[in-house]
């Protein structure tokens, strides 16, 4: 069973002005699509074809680098689209808000620390809020298309939030201003989806 490109849960212009339609068209239709195509090519005829993308990520050290890069790319982007929404942003509520306050002091401190991880990631990669095996929230970042599910990740856990800081995610609109993109992204965060991921 080959992997497929999931449809965006909103139109490509729905995240404007924070993320422009052209960036979304290229990011989803070209970049994510290429990860799916290249992942399928890398696992064609192999047992991995019957695994979920989560199962592949959890044992990524067993597979060739093409599976790590493109499988990670597919998992990360599939998650990323669902963690944004038009007319979203604001602040988390309920159990997730309580856990953020417990782990980081308060919501503003959390955002400052998450932004530091996102802006400080050298080159291409991702910033994450993850739930670790003890159920505690932790901020981390990964290079390239690695993610915290992977057995090779420095900090492992289940992603609650993920922010793509590859230049392809922001360069058309923000050019080199990654900090501006990271700040604007908070206007798009789908806290309902993040809360569901935290609770599960
Ligand atoms: Mn990307």
JSON list of C-alpha atoms and ligand atoms in Angstrom, two decimals:
[
{"chain": "A", "resi": 1, "resn": "UNK", "atom": "CA", "xyz": [0.00, 0.00, 0.00]},
{"chain": "A", "resi": 2, "resn": "UNK", "atom": "CA", "xyz": [1.71, 3.15, -1.18]},
{"chain": "A", "resi": 3, "resn": "UNK", "atom": "CA", "xyz": [1.59, 6.33, 0.86]},
{"chain": "A", "resi": 4, "resn": "UNK", "atom": "CA", "xyz": [-0.51, 9.18, -0.53]},
{"chain": "A", "resi": 5, "resn": "UNK", "atom": "CA", "xyz": [-0.39, 12.95, -0.23]},
{"chain": "A", "resi": 6, "resn": "UNK", "atom": "CA", "xyz": [-3.14, 14.01, 2.19]},
{"chain": "A", "resi": 7, "resn": "UNK", "atom": "CA", "xyz": [-5.33, 16.90, 1.08]},
{"chain": "A", "resi": 8, "resn": "UNK", "atom": "CA", "xyz": [-4.84, 20.17, 2.90]},
{"chain": "A", "resi": 9, "resn": "UNK", "atom": "CA", "xyz": [-7.62, 20.63, 5.48]},
{"chain": "A", "resi": 10, "resn": "UNK", "atom": "CA", "xyz": [-8.18, 24.22, 4.19]},
{"chain": "A", "resi": 11, "resn": "UNK", "atom": "CA", "xyz": [-7.62, 26.18, 0.96]},
{"chain": "A", "resi": 12, "resn": "UNK", "atom": "CA", "xyz": [-4.06, 27.27, 0.19]},
{"chain": "A", "resi": 13, "resn": "UNK", "atom": "CA", "xyz": [-4.93, 30.93, 0.87]},
{"chain": "A", "resi": 14, "resn": "UNK", "atom": "CA", "xyz": [-6.64, 30.22, 4.19]},
{"chain": "A", "resi": 15, "resn": "UNK", "atom": "CA", "xyz": [-3.57, 30.94, 6.30]},
{"chain": "A", "resi": 16, "resn": "UNK", "atom": "CA", "xyz": [-2.91, 34.40, 4.85]},
{"chain": "A", "resi": 17, "resn": "UNK", "atom": "CA", "xyz": [-1.51, 36.85, 5.76]},
{"chain": "A", "resi": 18, "resn": "UNK", "atom": "CA", "xyz": [0.74, 34.74, 7.99]},
{"chain": "A", "resi": 19, "resn": "UNK", "atom": "CA", "xyz": [1.55, 32.10, 5.37]},
{"chain": "A", "resi": 20, "resn": "UNK", "atom": "CA", "xyz": [0.88, 33.08, 1.75]},
{"chain": "A", "resi": 21, "resn": "UNK", "atom": "CA", "xyz": [-1.00, 30.94, -0.77]},
{"chain": "A", "resi": 22, "resn": "UNK", "atom": "CA", "xyz": [1.96, 30.47, -3.12]},
{"chain": "A", "resi": 23, "resn": "UNK", "atom": "CA", "xyz": [4.13, 29.13, -0.30]},
{"chain": "A", "resi": 24, "resn": "UNK", "atom": "CA", "xyz": [1.37, 26.70, 0.67]},
{"chain": "A", "resi": 25, "resn": "UNK", "atom": "CA", "xyz": [0.88, 25.56, -2.96]},
{"chain": "A", "resi": 26, "resn": "UNK", "atom": "CA", "xyz": [4.57, 24.80, -3.38]},
{"chain": "A", "resi": 27, "resn": "UNK", "atom": "CA", "xyz": [5.10, 23.46, 0.13]},
{"chain": "A", "resi": 28, "resn": "UNK", "atom": "CA", "xyz": [2.20, 21.00, -0.02]},
{"chain": "A", "resi": 29, "resn": "UNK", "atom": "CA", "xyz": [1.92, 20.32, -3.75]},
{"chain": "A", "resi": 30, "resn": "UNK", "atom": "CA", "xyz": [5.63, 20.10, -4.55]},
{"chain": "A", "resi": 31, "resn": "UNK", "atom": "CA", "xyz": [7.71, 19.53, -1.42]},
{"chain": "A", "resi": 32, "resn": "UNK", "atom": "CA", "xyz": [5.37, 17.23, 0.52]},
{"chain": "A", "resi": 33, "resn": "UNK", "atom": "CA", "xyz": [4.35, 15.47, -2.67]},
{"chain": "A", "resi": 34, "resn": "UNK", "atom": "CA", "xyz": [8.01, 14.77, -3.45]},
{"chain": "A", "resi": 35, "resn": "UNK", "atom": "CA", "xyz": [8.56, 13.25, 0.00]},
{"chain": "A", "resi": 36, "resn": "UNK", "atom": "CA", "xyz": [5.61, 10.90, -0.62]},
{"chain": "A", "resi": 37, "resn": "UNK", "atom": "CA", "xyz": [6.84, 9.91, -4.09]},
{"chain": "A", "resi": 38, "resn": "UNK", "atom": "CA", "xyz": [10.40, 9.36, -2.92]},
{"chain": "A", "resi": 39, "resn": "UNK", "atom": "CA", "xyz": [9.28, 7.42, 0.15]},
{"chain": "A", "resi": 40, "resn": "UNK", "atom": "CA", "xyz": [7.18, 5.12, -2.03]},
{"chain": "A", "resi": 41, "resn": "UNK", "atom": "CA", "xyz": [10.11, 4.59, -4.37]},
{"chain": "A", "resi": 42, "resn": "UNK", "atom": "CA", "xyz": [12.43, 3.83, -1.44]},
{"chain": "A", "resi": 43, "resn": "UNK", "atom": "CA", "xyz": [10.16, 1.13, 0.05]},
{"chain": "A", "resi": 44, "resn": "UNK", "atom": "CA", "xyz": [8.78, -0.37, -3.17]},
{"chain": "A", "resi": 45, "resn": "UNK", "atom": "CA", "xyz": [8.62, -4.16, -2.91]},
{"chain": "A", "resi": 46, "resn": "UNK", "atom": "CA", "xyz": [9.83, -4.17, 0.70]},
{"chain": "A", "resi": 47, "resn": "UNK", "atom": "CA", "xyz": [8.04, -5.19, 3.93]},
{"chain": "A", "resi": 48, "resn": "UNK", "atom": "CA", "xyz": [7.88, -1.51, 4.98]},
{"chain": "A", "resi": 49, "resn": "UNK", "atom": "CA", "xyz": [5.10, -1.07, 2.45]},
{"chain": "A", "resi": 50, "resn": "UNK", "atom": "CA", "xyz": [2.70, -2.67, 4.92]},
{"chain": "A", "resi": 51, "resn": "UNK", "atom": "CA", "xyz": [3.74, -0.50, 7.88]},
{"chain": "A", "resi": 52, "resn": "UNK", "atom": "CA", "xyz": [2.29, 2.79, 9.08]},
{"chain": "A", "resi": 53, "resn": "UNK", "atom": "CA", "xyz": [4.45, 5.88, 8.79]},
{"chain": "A", "resi": 54, "resn": "UNK", "atom": "CA", "xyz": [4.62, 5.99, 12.61]},
{"chain": "A", "resi": 55, "resn": "UNK", "atom": "CA", "xyz": [5.94, 2.41, 12.72]},
{"chain": "A", "resi": 56, "resn": "UNK", "atom": "CA", "xyz": [8.55, 3.25, 10.11]},
{"chain": "A", "resi": 57, "resn": "UNK", "atom": "CA", "xyz": [9.67, 6.33, 12.05]},
{"chain": "A", "resi": 58, "resn": "UNK", "atom": "CA", "xyz": [9.97, 4.40, 15.34]},
{"chain": "A", "resi": 59, "resn": "UNK", "atom": "CA", "xyz": [12.45, 1.97, 13.74]},
{"chain": "A", "resi": 60, "resn": "UNK", "atom": "CA", "xyz": [14.08, 4.41, 11.34]},
{"chain": "A", "resi": 61, "resn": "UNK", "atom": "CA", "xyz": [17.63, 3.28, 12.17]},
{"chain": "A", "resi": 62, "resn": "UNK", "atom": "CA", "xyz": [16.87, 0.01, 10.32]},
{"chain": "A", "resi": 63, "resn": "UNK", "atom": "CA", "xyz": [16.19, 1.73, 7.02]},
{"chain": "A", "resi": 64, "resn": "UNK", "atom": "CA", "xyz": [18.18, 3.53, 4.34]},
{"chain": "A", "resi": 65, "resn": "UNK", "atom": "CA", "xyz": [18.65, 7.29, 4.58]},
{"chain": "A", "resi": 66, "resn": "UNK", "atom": "CA", "xyz": [16.09, 7.84, 1.78]},
{"chain": "A", "resi": 67, "resn": "UNK", "atom": "CA", "xyz": [13.41, 6.37, 4.05]},
{"chain": "A", "resi": 68, "resn": "UNK", "atom": "CA", "xyz": [14.58, 8.52, 6.97]},
{"chain": "A", "resi": 69, "resn": "UNK", "atom": "CA", "xyz": [14.50, 11.73, 4.92]},
{"chain": "A", "resi": 70, "resn": "UNK", "atom": "CA", "xyz": [11.33, 11.13, 2.93]},
{"chain": "A", "resi": 71, "resn": "UNK", "atom": "CA", "xyz": [9.43, 9.13, 5.55]},
{"chain": "A", "resi": 72, "resn": "UNK", "atom": "CA", "xyz": [10.21, 11.85, 8.06]},
{"chain": "A", "resi": 73, "resn": "UNK", "atom": "CA", "xyz": [9.16, 14.45, 5.51]},
{"chain": "A", "resi": 74, "resn": "UNK", "atom": "CA", "xyz": [5.85, 12.71, 4.95]},
{"chain": "A", "resi": 75, "resn": "UNK", "atom": "CA", "xyz": [5.08, 12.25, 8.66]},
{"chain": "A", "resi": 76, "resn": "UNK", "atom": "CA", "xyz": [6.17, 15.77, 9.62]},
{"chain": "A", "resi": 77, "resn": "UNK", "atom": "CA", "xyz": [4.22, 17.60, 6.92]},
{"chain": "A", "resi": 78, "resn": "UNK", "atom": "CA", "xyz": [1.07, 15.49, 7.37]},
{"chain": "A", "resi": 79, "resn": "UNK", "atom": "CA", "xyz": [1.13, 16.56, 11.01]},
{"chain": "A", "resi": 80, "resn": "UNK", "atom": "CA", "xyz": [2.09, 20.18, 10.29]},
{"chain": "A", "resi": 81, "resn": "UNK", "atom": "CA", "xyz": [-0.96, 20.88, 8.10]},
{"chain": "A", "resi": 82, "resn": "UNK", "atom": "CA", "xyz": [-3.34, 19.69, 10.81]},
{"chain": "A", "resi": 83, "resn": "UNK", "atom": "CA", "xyz": [-1.65, 21.79, 13.48]},
{"chain": "A", "resi": 84, "resn": "UNK", "atom": "CA", "xyz": [-2.58, 25.00, 11.67]},
{"chain": "A", "resi": 85, "resn": "UNK", "atom": "CA", "xyz": [-6.00, 26.44, 10.89]},
{"chain": "A", "resi": 86, "resn": "UNK", "atom": "CA", "xyz": [-7.53, 29.71, 9.73]},
{"chain": "A", "resi": 87, "resn": "UNK", "atom": "CA", "xyz": [-8.96, 31.86, 12.55]},
{"chain": "A", "resi": 88, "resn": "UNK", "atom": "CA", "xyz": [-6.95, 29.87, 15.08]},
{"chain": "A", "resi": 89, "resn": "UNK", "atom": "CA", "xyz": [-4.10, 30.86, 17.36]},
{"chain": "A", "resi": 90, "resn": "UNK", "atom": "CA", "xyz": [-4.76, 32.35, 20.77]},
{"chain": "A", "resi": 91, "resn": "UNK", "atom": "CA", "xyz": [-3.84, 30.24, 23.75]},
{"chain": "A", "resi": 92, "resn": "UNK", "atom": "CA", "xyz": [-4.40, 26.62, 24.75]},
{"chain": "A", "resi": 93, "resn": "UNK", "atom": "CA", "xyz": [-7.00, 25.71, 27.36]},
{"chain": "A", "resi": 94, "resn": "UNK", "atom": "CA", "xyz": [-7.69, 22.80, 29.67]},
{"chain": "A", "resi": 95, "resn": "UNK", "atom": "CA", "xyz": [-5.23, 20.03, 30.41]},
{"chain": "A", "resi": 96, "resn": "UNK", "atom": "CA", "xyz": [-2.75, 21.14, 27.75]},
{"chain": "A", "resi": 97, "resn": "UNK", "atom": "CA", "xyz": [-2.66, 24.69, 29.15]},
{"chain": "A", "resi": 98, "resn": "UNK", "atom": "CA", "xyz": [-2.11, 23.29, 32.65]},
{"chain": "A", "resi": 99, "resn": "UNK", "atom": "CA", "xyz": [0.73, 21.07, 31.43]},
{"chain": "A", "resi": 100, "resn": "UNK", "atom": "CA", "xyz": [2.38, 23.97, 29.56]},
{"chain": "A", "resi": 101, "resn": "UNK", "atom": "CA", "xyz": [2.21, 26.14, 32.68]},
{"chain": "A", "resi": 102, "resn": "UNK", "atom": "CA", "xyz": [3.61, 23.32, 34.81]},
{"chain": "A", "resi": 103, "resn": "UNK", "atom": "CA", "xyz": [6.50, 22.63, 32.44]},
{"chain": "A", "resi": 104, "resn": "UNK", "atom": "CA", "xyz": [7.44, 26.16, 31.36]},
{"chain": "A", "resi": 105, "resn": "UNK", "atom": "CA", "xyz": [6.02, 28.56, 33.97]},
{"chain": "A", "resi": 106, "resn": "UNK", "atom": "CA", "xyz": [3.44, 30.24, 31.75]},
{"chain": "A", "resi": 107, "resn": "UNK", "atom": "CA", "xyz": [2.31, 30.46, 28.14]},
{"chain": "A", "resi": 108, "resn": "UNK", "atom": "CA", "xyz": [4.53, 33.43, 27.24]},
{"chain": "A", "resi": 109, "resn": "UNK", "atom": "CA", "xyz": [7.61, 31.67, 28.64]},
{"chain": "A", "resi": 110, "resn": "UNK", "atom": "CA", "xyz": [6.68, 28.57, 26.66]},
{"chain": "A", "resi": 111, "resn": "UNK", "atom": "CA", "xyz": [6.40, 30.55, 23.41]},
{"chain": "A", "resi": 112, "resn": "UNK", "atom": "CA", "xyz": [9.74, 32.26, 24.07]},
{"chain": "A", "resi": 113, "resn": "UNK", "atom": "CA", "xyz": [11.46, 28.91, 24.60]},
{"chain": "A", "resi": 114, "resn": "UNK", "atom": "CA", "xyz": [9.77, 27.27, 21.61]},
{"chain": "A", "resi": 115, "resn": "UNK", "atom": "CA", "xyz": [10.71, 30.23, 19.37]},
{"chain": "A", "resi": 116, "resn": "UNK", "atom": "CA", "xyz": [14.29, 29.97, 20.58]},
{"chain": "A", "resi": 117, "resn": "UNK", "atom": "CA", "xyz": [14.39, 26.31, 19.54]},
{"chain": "A", "resi": 118, "resn": "UNK", "atom": "CA", "xyz": [12.86, 27.16, 16.14]},
{"chain": "A", "resi": 119, "resn": "UNK", "atom": "CA", "xyz": [15.06, 30.17, 15.40]},
{"chain": "A", "resi": 120, "resn": "UNK", "atom": "CA", "xyz": [18.16, 28.46, 16.81]},
{"chain": "A", "resi": 121, "resn": "UNK", "atom": "CA", "xyz": [17.91, 25.30, 14.70]},
{"chain": "A", "resi": 122, "resn": "UNK", "atom": "CA", "xyz": [20.91, 25.67, 12.38]},
{"chain": "A", "resi": 123, "resn": "UNK", "atom": "CA", "xyz": [19.97, 25.07, 8.75]},
{"chain": "A", "resi": 124, "resn": "UNK", "atom": "CA", "xyz": [16.87, 23.06, 7.96]},
{"chain": "A", "resi": 125, "resn": "UNK", "atom": "CA", "xyz": [14.75, 21.29, 10.55]},
{"chain": "A", "resi": 126, "resn": "UNK", "atom": "CA", "xyz": [11.85, 21.42, 12.94]},
{"chain": "A", "resi": 127, "resn": "UNK", "atom": "CA", "xyz": [10.96, 22.68, 16.41]},
{"chain": "A", "resi": 128, "resn": "UNK", "atom": "CA", "xyz": [8.76, 20.46, 18.56]},
{"chain": "A", "resi": 129, "resn": "UNK", "atom": "CA", "xyz": [6.63, 20.36, 21.65]},
{"chain": "A", "resi": 130, "resn": "UNK", "atom": "CA", "xyz": [6.55, 16.72, 22.65]},
{"chain": "A", "resi": 131, "resn": "UNK", "atom": "CA", "xyz": [5.07, 14.56, 25.36]},
{"chain": "A", "resi": 132, "resn": "UNK", "atom": "CA", "xyz": [7.85, 12.32, 26.66]},
{"chain": "A", "resi": 133, "resn": "UNK", "atom": "CA", "xyz": [7.47, 8.76, 27.96]},
{"chain": "A", "resi": 134, "resn": "UNK", "atom": "CA", "xyz": [6.75, 10.11, 31.47]},
{"chain": "A", "resi": 135, "resn": "UNK", "atom": "CA", "xyz": [3.95, 12.32, 30.11]},
{"chain": "A", "resi": 136, "resn": "UNK", "atom": "CA", "xyz": [5.94, 15.54, 30.58]},
{"chain": "A", "resi": 137, "resn": "UNK", "atom": "CA", "xyz": [6.05, 18.30, 27.97]},
{"chain": "A", "resi": 138, "resn": "UNK", "atom": "CA", "xyz": [9.47, 19.05, 26.47]},
{"chain": "A", "resi": 139, "resn": "UNK", "atom": "CA", "xyz": [10.66, 21.41, 23.73]},
{"chain": "A", "resi": 140, "resn": "UNK", "atom": "CA", "xyz": [13.17, 20.06, 21.25]},
{"chain": "A", "resi": 141, "resn": "UNK", "atom": "CA", "xyz": [14.37, 20.49, 17.69]},
{"chain": "A", "resi": 142, "resn": "UNK", "atom": "CA", "xyz": [15.52, 18.09, 15.00]},
{"chain": "A", "resi": 143, "resn": "UNK", "atom": "CA", "xyz": [17.64, 18.53, 11.86]},
{"chain": "A", "resi": 144, "resn": "UNK", "atom": "CA", "xyz": [16.40, 17.90, 8.32]},
{"chain": "A", "resi": 145, "resn": "UNK", "atom": "CA", "xyz": [13.24, 15.74, 8.35]},
{"chain": "A", "resi": 146, "resn": "UNK", "atom": "CA", "xyz": [14.03, 13.86, 11.55]},
{"chain": "A", "resi": 147, "resn": "UNK", "atom": "CA", "xyz": [11.31, 13.84, 14.24]},
{"chain": "A", "resi": 148, "resn": "UNK", "atom": "CA", "xyz": [10.92, 12.87, 17.91]},
{"chain": "A", "resi": 149, "resn": "UNK", "atom": "CA", "xyz": [9.26, 9.54, 17.05]},
{"chain": "A", "resi": 150, "resn": "UNK", "atom": "CA", "xyz": [12.49, 8.33, 15.47]},
{"chain": "A", "resi": 151, "resn": "UNK", "atom": "CA", "xyz": [14.70, 5.95, 17.41]},
{"chain": "A", "resi": 152, "resn": "UNK", "atom": "CA", "xyz": [17.68, 8.09, 16.42]},
{"chain": "A", "resi": 153, "resn": "UNK", "atom": "CA", "xyz": [16.22, 11.33, 17.88]},
{"chain": "A", "resi": 154, "resn": "UNK", "atom": "CA", "xyz": [18.19, 12.97, 20.70]},
{"chain": "A", "resi": 155, "resn": "UNK", "atom": "CA", "xyz": [14.93, 13.77, 22.51]},
{"chain": "A", "resi": 156, "resn": "UNK", "atom": "CA", "xyz": [12.16, 11.23, 21.96]},
{"chain": "A", "resi": 157, "resn": "UNK", "atom": "CA", "xyz": [8.44, 11.53, 22.49]},
{"chain": "A", "resi": 158, "resn": "UNK", "atom": "CA", "xyz": [5.10, 12.09, 20.87]},
{"chain": "A", "resi": 159, "resn": "UNK", "atom": "CA", "xyz": [4.78, 15.35, 18.92]},
{"chain": "A", "resi": 160, "resn": "UNK", "atom": "CA", "xyz": [2.10, 17.72, 20.24]},
{"chain": "A", "resi": 161, "resn": "UNK", "atom": "CA", "xyz": [3.21, 20.69, 18.10]},
{"chain": "A", "resi": 162, "resn": "UNK", "atom": "CA", "xyz": [5.72, 20.88, 15.25]},
{"chain": "A", "resi": 163, "resn": "UNK", "atom": "CA", "xyz": [7.01, 23.91, 13.35]},
{"chain": "A", "resi": 164, "resn": "UNK", "atom": "CA", "xyz": [8.75, 23.55, 10.00]},
{"chain": "A", "resi": 165, "resn": "UNK", "atom": "CA", "xyz": [11.72, 25.93, 9.84]},
{"chain": "A", "resi": 166, "resn": "UNK", "atom": "CA", "xyz": [13.06, 24.87, 6.44]},
{"chain": "A", "resi": 167, "resn": "UNK", "atom": "CA", "xyz": [13.50, 27.94, 4.23]},
{"chain": "A", "resi": 168, "resn": "UNK", "atom": "CA", "xyz": [10.91, 26.48, 1.83]},
{"chain": "A", "resi": 169, "resn": "UNK", "atom": "CA", "xyz": [8.32, 27.05, 4.56]},
{"chain": "A", "resi": 170, "resn": "UNK", "atom": "CA", "xyz": [8.79, 30.82, 4.68]},
{"chain": "A", "resi": 171, "resn": "UNK", "atom": "CA", "xyz": [11.33, 32.23, 2.21]},
{"chain": "A", "resi": 172, "resn": "UNK", "atom": "CA", "xyz": [8.92, 33.59, -0.45]},
{"chain": "A", "resi": 173, "resn": "UNK", "atom": "CA", "xyz": [7.18, 35.85, 2.04]},
{"chain": "A", "resi": 174, "resn": "UNK", "atom": "CA", "xyz": [9.70, 36.32, 4.85]},
{"chain": "A", "resi": 175, "resn": "UNK", "atom": "CA", "xyz": [13.01, 35.83, 2.99]},
{"chain": "A", "resi": 176, "resn": "UNK", "atom": "CA", "xyz": [15.69, 35.40, 5.66]},
{"chain": "A", "resi": 177, "resn": "UNK", "atom": "CA", "xyz": [13.47, 36.59, 8.52]},
{"chain": "A", "resi": 178, "resn": "UNK", "atom": "CA", "xyz": [12.84, 33.24, 10.20]},
{"chain": "A", "resi": 179, "resn": "UNK", "atom": "CA", "xyz": [12.05, 34.91, 13.57]},
{"chain": "A", "resi": 180, "resn": "UNK", "atom": "CA", "xyz": [9.17, 36.86, 11.96]},
{"chain": "A", "resi": 181, "resn": "UNK", "atom": "CA", "xyz": [7.75, 33.66, 10.46]},
{"chain": "A", "resi": 182, "resn": "UNK", "atom": "CA", "xyz": [8.04, 31.87, 13.80]},
{"chain": "A", "resi": 183, "resn": "UNK", "atom": "CA", "xyz": [6.27, 34.73, 15.60]},
{"chain": "A", "resi": 184, "resn": "UNK", "atom": "CA", "xyz": [3.47, 34.89, 13.00]},
{"chain": "A", "resi": 185, "resn": "UNK", "atom": "CA", "xyz": [2.93, 31.12, 13.19]},
{"chain": "A", "resi": 186, "resn": "UNK", "atom": "CA", "xyz": [1.32, 31.44, 16.65]},
{"chain": "A", "resi": 187, "resn": "UNK", "atom": "CA", "xyz": [-1.65, 33.11, 14.91]},
{"chain": "A", "resi": 188, "resn": "UNK", "atom": "CA", "xyz": [-2.30, 29.82, 13.11]},
{"chain": "A", "resi": 189, "resn": "UNK", "atom": "CA", "xyz": [-1.80, 27.19, 15.80]},
{"chain": "A", "resi": 190, "resn": "UNK", "atom": "CA", "xyz": [-4.72, 24.76, 15.97]},
{"chain": "A", "resi": 191, "resn": "UNK", "atom": "CA", "xyz": [-4.86, 24.29, 19.73]},
{"chain": "A", "resi": 192, "resn": "UNK", "atom": "CA", "xyz": [-7.83, 21.93, 19.47]},
{"chain": "A", "resi": 193, "resn": "UNK", "atom": "CA", "xyz": [-5.70, 19.52, 17.45]},
{"chain": "A", "resi": 194, "resn": "UNK", "atom": "CA", "xyz": [-2.73, 19.96, 19.78]},
{"chain": "A", "resi": 195, "resn": "UNK", "atom": "CA", "xyz": [-4.97, 19.25, 22.80]},
{"chain": "A", "resi": 196, "resn": "UNK", "atom": "CA", "xyz": [-6.24, 16.06, 21.16]},
{"chain": "A", "resi": 197, "resn": "UNK", "atom": "CA", "xyz": [-2.68, 14.91, 20.52]},
{"chain": "A", "resi": 198, "resn": "UNK", "atom": "CA", "xyz": [-1.69, 15.72, 24.11]},
{"chain": "A", "resi": 199, "resn": "UNK", "atom": "CA", "xyz": [-4.68, 13.78, 25.49]},
{"chain": "A", "resi": 200, "resn": "UNK", "atom": "CA", "xyz": [-4.20, 10.68, 23.37]},
{"chain": "B", "resi": 1, "resn": "LIG", "atom": "MN1", "xyz": [8.51, 21.69, 4.75]}
]
